[in-house]
Each structure stands twice: as C-alpha cells, then as structure tokens.
mmCIF file of C-alpha atoms in Angstrom:
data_model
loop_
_atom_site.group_PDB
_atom_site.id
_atom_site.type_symbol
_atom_site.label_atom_id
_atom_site.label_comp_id
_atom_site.label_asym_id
_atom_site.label_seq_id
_atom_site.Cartn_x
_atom_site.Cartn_y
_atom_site.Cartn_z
ATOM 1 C CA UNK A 152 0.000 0.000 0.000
ATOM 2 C CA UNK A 153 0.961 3.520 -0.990
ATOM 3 C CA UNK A 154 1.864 5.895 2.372
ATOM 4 C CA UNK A 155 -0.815 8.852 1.435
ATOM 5 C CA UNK A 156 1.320 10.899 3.952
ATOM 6 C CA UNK A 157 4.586 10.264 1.479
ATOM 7 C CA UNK A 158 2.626 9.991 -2.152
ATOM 8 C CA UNK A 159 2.742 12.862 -4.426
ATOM 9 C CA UNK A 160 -1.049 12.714 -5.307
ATOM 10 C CA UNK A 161 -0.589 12.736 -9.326
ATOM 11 C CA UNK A 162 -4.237 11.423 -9.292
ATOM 12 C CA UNK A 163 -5.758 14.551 -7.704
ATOM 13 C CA UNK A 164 -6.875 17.740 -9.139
ATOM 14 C CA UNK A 165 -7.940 20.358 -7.211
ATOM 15 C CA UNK A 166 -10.002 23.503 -8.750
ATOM 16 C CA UNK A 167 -10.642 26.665 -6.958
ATOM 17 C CA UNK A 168 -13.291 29.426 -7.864
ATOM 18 C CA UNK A 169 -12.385 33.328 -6.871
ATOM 19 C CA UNK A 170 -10.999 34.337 -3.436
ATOM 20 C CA UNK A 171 -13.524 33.712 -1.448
ATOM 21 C CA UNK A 172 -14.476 30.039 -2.387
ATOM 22 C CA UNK A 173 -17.773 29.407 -3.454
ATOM 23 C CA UNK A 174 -20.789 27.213 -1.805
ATOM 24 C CA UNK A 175 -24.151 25.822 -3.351
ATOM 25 C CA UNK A 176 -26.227 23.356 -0.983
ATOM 26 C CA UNK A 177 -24.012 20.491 -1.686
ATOM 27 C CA UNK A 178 -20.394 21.051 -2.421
ATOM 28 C CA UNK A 179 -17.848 23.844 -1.414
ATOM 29 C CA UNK A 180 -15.300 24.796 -3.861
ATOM 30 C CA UNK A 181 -11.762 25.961 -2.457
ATOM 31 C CA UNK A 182 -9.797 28.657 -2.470
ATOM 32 C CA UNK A 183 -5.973 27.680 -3.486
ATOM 33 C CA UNK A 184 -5.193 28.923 0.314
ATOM 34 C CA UNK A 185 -8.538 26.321 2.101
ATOM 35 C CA UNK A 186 -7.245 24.018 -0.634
ATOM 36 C CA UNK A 187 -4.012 23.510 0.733
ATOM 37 C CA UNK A 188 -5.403 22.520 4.348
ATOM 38 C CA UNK A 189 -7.343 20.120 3.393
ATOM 39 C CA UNK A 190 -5.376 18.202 0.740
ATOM 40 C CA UNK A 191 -6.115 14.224 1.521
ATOM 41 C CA UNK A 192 -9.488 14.658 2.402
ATOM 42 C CA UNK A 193 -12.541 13.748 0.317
ATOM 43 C CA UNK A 194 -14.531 16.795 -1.155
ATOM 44 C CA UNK A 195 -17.987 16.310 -2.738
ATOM 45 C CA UNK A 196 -17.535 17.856 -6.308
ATOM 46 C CA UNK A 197 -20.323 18.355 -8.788
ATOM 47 C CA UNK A 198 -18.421 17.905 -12.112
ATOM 48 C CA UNK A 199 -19.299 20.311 -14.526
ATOM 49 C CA UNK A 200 -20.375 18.928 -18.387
ATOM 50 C CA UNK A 201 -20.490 22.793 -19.617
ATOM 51 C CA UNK A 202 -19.454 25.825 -18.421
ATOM 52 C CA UNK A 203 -20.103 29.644 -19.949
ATOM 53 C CA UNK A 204 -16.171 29.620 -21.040
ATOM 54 C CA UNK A 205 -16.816 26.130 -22.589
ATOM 55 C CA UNK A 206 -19.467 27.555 -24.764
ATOM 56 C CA UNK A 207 -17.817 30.840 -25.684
ATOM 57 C CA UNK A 208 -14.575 29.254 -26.756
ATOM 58 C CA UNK A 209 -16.646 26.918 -29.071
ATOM 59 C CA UNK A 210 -18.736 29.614 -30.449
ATOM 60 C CA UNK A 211 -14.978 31.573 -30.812
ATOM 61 C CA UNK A 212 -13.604 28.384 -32.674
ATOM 62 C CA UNK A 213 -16.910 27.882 -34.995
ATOM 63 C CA UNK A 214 -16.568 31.908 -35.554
ATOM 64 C CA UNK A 215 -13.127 31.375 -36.861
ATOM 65 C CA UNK A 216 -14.307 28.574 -38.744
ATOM 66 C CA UNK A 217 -16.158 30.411 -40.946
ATOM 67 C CA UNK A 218 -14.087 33.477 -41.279
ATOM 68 C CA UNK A 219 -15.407 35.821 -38.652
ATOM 69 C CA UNK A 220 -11.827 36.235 -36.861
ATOM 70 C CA UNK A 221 -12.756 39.618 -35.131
ATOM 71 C CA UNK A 222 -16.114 38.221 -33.473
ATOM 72 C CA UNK A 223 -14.216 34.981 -32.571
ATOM 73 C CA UNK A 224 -11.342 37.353 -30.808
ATOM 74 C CA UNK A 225 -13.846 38.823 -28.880
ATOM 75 C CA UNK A 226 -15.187 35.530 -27.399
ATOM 76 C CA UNK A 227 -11.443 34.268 -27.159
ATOM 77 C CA UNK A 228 -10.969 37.387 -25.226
ATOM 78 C CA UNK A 229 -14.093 37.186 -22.502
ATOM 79 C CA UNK A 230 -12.411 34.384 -21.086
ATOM 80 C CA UNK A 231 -8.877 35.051 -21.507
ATOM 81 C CA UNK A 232 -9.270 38.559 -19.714
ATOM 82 C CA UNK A 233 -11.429 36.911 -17.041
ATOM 83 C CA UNK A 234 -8.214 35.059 -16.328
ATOM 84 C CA UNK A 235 -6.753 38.598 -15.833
ATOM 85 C CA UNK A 236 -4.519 37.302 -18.752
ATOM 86 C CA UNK A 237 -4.124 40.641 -21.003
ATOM 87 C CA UNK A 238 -6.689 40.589 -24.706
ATOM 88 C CA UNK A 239 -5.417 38.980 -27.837
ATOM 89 C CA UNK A 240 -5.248 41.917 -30.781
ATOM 90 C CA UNK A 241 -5.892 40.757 -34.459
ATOM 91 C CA UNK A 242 -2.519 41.825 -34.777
ATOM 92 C CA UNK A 243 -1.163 38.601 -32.725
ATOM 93 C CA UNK A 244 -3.080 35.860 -34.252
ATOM 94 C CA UNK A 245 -3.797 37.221 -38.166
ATOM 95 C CA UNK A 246 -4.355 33.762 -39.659
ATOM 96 C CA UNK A 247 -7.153 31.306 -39.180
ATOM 97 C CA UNK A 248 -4.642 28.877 -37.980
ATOM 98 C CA UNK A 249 -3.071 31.179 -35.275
ATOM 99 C CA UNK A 250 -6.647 32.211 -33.790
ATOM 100 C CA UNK A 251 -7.695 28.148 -33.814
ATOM 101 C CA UNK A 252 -3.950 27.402 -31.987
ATOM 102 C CA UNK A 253 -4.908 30.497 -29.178
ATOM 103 C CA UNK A 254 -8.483 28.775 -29.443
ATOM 104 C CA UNK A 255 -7.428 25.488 -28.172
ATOM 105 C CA UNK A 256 -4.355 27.033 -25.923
ATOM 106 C CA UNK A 257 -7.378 28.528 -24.359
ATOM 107 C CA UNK A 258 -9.197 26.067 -23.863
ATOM 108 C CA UNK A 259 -6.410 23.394 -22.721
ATOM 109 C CA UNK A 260 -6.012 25.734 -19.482
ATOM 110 C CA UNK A 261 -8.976 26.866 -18.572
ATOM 111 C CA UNK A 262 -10.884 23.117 -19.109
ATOM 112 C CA UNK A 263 -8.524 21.827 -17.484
ATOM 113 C CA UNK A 264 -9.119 18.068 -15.963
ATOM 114 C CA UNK A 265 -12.904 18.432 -17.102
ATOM 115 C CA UNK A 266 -12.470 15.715 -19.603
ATOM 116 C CA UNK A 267 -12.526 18.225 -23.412
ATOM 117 C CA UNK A 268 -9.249 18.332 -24.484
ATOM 118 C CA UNK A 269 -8.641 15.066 -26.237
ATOM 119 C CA UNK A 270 -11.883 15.367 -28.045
ATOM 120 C CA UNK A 271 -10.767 19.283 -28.940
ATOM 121 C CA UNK A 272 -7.869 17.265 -30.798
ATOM 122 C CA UNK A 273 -9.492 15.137 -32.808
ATOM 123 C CA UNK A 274 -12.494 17.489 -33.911
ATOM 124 C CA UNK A 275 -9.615 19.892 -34.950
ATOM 125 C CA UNK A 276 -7.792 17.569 -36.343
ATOM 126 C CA UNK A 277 -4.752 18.284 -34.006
ATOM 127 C CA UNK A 278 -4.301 14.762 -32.366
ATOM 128 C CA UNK A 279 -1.056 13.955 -35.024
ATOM 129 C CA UNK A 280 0.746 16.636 -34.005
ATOM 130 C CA UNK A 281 0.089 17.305 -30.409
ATOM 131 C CA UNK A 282 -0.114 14.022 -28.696
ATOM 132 C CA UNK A 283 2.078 11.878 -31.532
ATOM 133 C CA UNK A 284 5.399 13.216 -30.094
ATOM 134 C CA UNK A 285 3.869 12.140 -25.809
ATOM 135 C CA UNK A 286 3.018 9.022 -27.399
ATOM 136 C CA UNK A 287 6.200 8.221 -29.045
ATOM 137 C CA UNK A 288 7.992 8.788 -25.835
ATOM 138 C CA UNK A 289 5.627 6.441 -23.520
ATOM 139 C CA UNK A 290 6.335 3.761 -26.527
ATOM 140 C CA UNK A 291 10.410 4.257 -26.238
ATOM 141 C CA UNK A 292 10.032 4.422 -22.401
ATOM 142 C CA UNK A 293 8.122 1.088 -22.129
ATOM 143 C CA UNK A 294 10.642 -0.144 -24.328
ATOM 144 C CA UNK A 295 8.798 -0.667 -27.639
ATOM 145 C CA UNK A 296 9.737 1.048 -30.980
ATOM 146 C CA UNK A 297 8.215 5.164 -31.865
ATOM 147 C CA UNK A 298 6.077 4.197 -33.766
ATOM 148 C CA UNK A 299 3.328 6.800 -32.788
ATOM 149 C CA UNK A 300 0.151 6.859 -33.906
ATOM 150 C CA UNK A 301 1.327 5.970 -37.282
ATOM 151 C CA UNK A 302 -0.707 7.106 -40.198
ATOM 152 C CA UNK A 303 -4.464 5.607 -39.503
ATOM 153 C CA UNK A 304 -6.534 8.405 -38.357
ATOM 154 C CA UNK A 305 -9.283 5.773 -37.793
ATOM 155 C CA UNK A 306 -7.123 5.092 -34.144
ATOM 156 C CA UNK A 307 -8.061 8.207 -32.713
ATOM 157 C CA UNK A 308 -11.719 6.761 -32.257
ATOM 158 C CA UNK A 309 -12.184 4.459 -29.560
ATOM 159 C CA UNK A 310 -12.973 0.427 -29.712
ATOM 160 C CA UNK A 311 -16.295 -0.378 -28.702
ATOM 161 C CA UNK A 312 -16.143 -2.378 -25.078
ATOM 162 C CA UNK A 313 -17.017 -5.982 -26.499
ATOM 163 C CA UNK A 314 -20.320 -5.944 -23.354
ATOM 164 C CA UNK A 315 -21.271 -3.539 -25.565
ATOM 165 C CA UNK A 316 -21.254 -5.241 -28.720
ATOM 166 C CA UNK A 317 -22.760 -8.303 -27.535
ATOM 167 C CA UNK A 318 -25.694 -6.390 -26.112
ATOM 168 C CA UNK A 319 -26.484 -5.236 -29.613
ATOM 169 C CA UNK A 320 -25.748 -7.269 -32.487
ATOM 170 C CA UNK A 321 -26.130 -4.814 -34.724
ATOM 171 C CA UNK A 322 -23.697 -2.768 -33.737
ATOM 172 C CA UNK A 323 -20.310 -3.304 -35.886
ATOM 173 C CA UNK A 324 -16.756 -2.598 -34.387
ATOM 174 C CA UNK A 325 -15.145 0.183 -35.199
ATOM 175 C CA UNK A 326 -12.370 0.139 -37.939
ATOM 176 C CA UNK A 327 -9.360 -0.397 -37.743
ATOM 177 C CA UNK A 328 -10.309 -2.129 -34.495
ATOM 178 C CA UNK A 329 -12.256 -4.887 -36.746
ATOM 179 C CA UNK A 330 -9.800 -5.352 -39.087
#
C-alpha cells in the first residue's frame, strides 16, 4: 500500500473558484489557500459537463471557422481577460490557424481536468501533431519502438467495449479495431 502521507497525489486535481471560495447546498469549492489545508481529504464535487467559457470558446472556434476572426477574438478574449490574462489583438493571431492554436491554448487551461481536451484534438484535427510526439515517448520508455500513432486516423476513435457489442448485435466494431 501507498503511504498517502509520502505519495505525491498525481491522481488529484484540485479547482478553486475566486478568493472567497464558493458554496451551493451540496459542495464547497476551495480557495488555493482552504485548498491547501485540506489536501487528503474527500470533497464532494459536482463535475461540470459545460461551463459559460466552454461555450464561448466553441462559439470563438466555430466563428473562426467560418471566417469571422474579429467576433471569434472577442469571445477568445471574454475568457482570456477573465483570467486577468491581457486581450489577444488581431494583430497577434492574423491567420485562421493562429486564432484556432490560441483557441485550443485557451481552452487546454482553462478546461482543465474536465475531460474536453482530447476530443478538442481530434475534432480539430490536431491529435497527429500534439499528442504523436507524448506518445512516441511512452512507446520508447516502455521499451517498444516510436512508432506513434502511425498514419491511420481511424485510431483516434475508440474500440467499442465488447459488453457492448454483444448487447447489440447490430452494432459493428469500429475500424481499424475490426480489421
């Protein structure tokens, strides 16, 4: 058994919400300073699927999408300021590609353990280059060759859990899974 008192806690995440904490009628949420007192104990915490920043960086990211890089700066910028991060100009990011790579910056910080950012990857099409290189490292430190994710794009969506398929028989594994 692991000594809690001597473990580093690499499976914890703790999130805090202004200076003063904040309380609904089930869970508290921490300041970093009540945070740090009560580090090994079990906290009640109502996981958030969506949050107001989750929707504005979308609607930023589907803005930019289609062209409308100034509107999509000003969504990028509501929650980058609330951060008290300084505003993005259209002078920083003046390419489609720049605004999407502040986009998803964004949005890797302030989602943060909640669960988005792999699926961020794939929808942009960013999985190759972002996670290839983290992969290629766990493969040469287990001992196995670099091989990455290779060139199959059809890897970056899950296998179906075989329970799964056998509950429904017409479901049909995913490829390259079934191959």
């Amino acid at each position: 058994s692991i000594d809690s008192a001597k473990s580093d806690n690499f499976d914890r995440v703790l999130k805090w919400y202004g200076p003063a904490g904040y309380v609904n009628a089930k869970t508290t949420y921490l300041t970093r300073s009540q945070s740090d007192l009560v580090v090994g104990t079990d906290k009640p915490v109502l996981f958030p699927m969506y949050r107001l920043a989750d929707i504005f960086l979308l609607y930023a990211e589907a803005l930019n999408k289609t062209g409308d890089m100034a509107t999509a700066l000003k969504y990028l910028n509501f929650v980058h300021q609330r951060a008290t991060l300084p505003a993005y100009t259209l002078a920083q990011l003046t390419t489609q590609a720049q605004m999407e790579d502040a986009i998803l910056n964004e949005r890797r910080w302030e989602l943060f353990a909640e669960g988005k950012r792999w699926f961020d990857l794939v929808r942009t099409d960013h999985v190759m280059q972002i996670m290839d290189p983290i992969l290629k490292n766990r493969q040469t430190a287990a001992g196995s060759a670099p091989v990455g994710w290779g060139t199959d794009k059809r890897k970056y969506l899950w296998p179906l859990h075989r329970n799964v398929l056998n509950a429904n028989p017409k479901l049909v594994q995913n490829p390259p899974y079934s191959d």
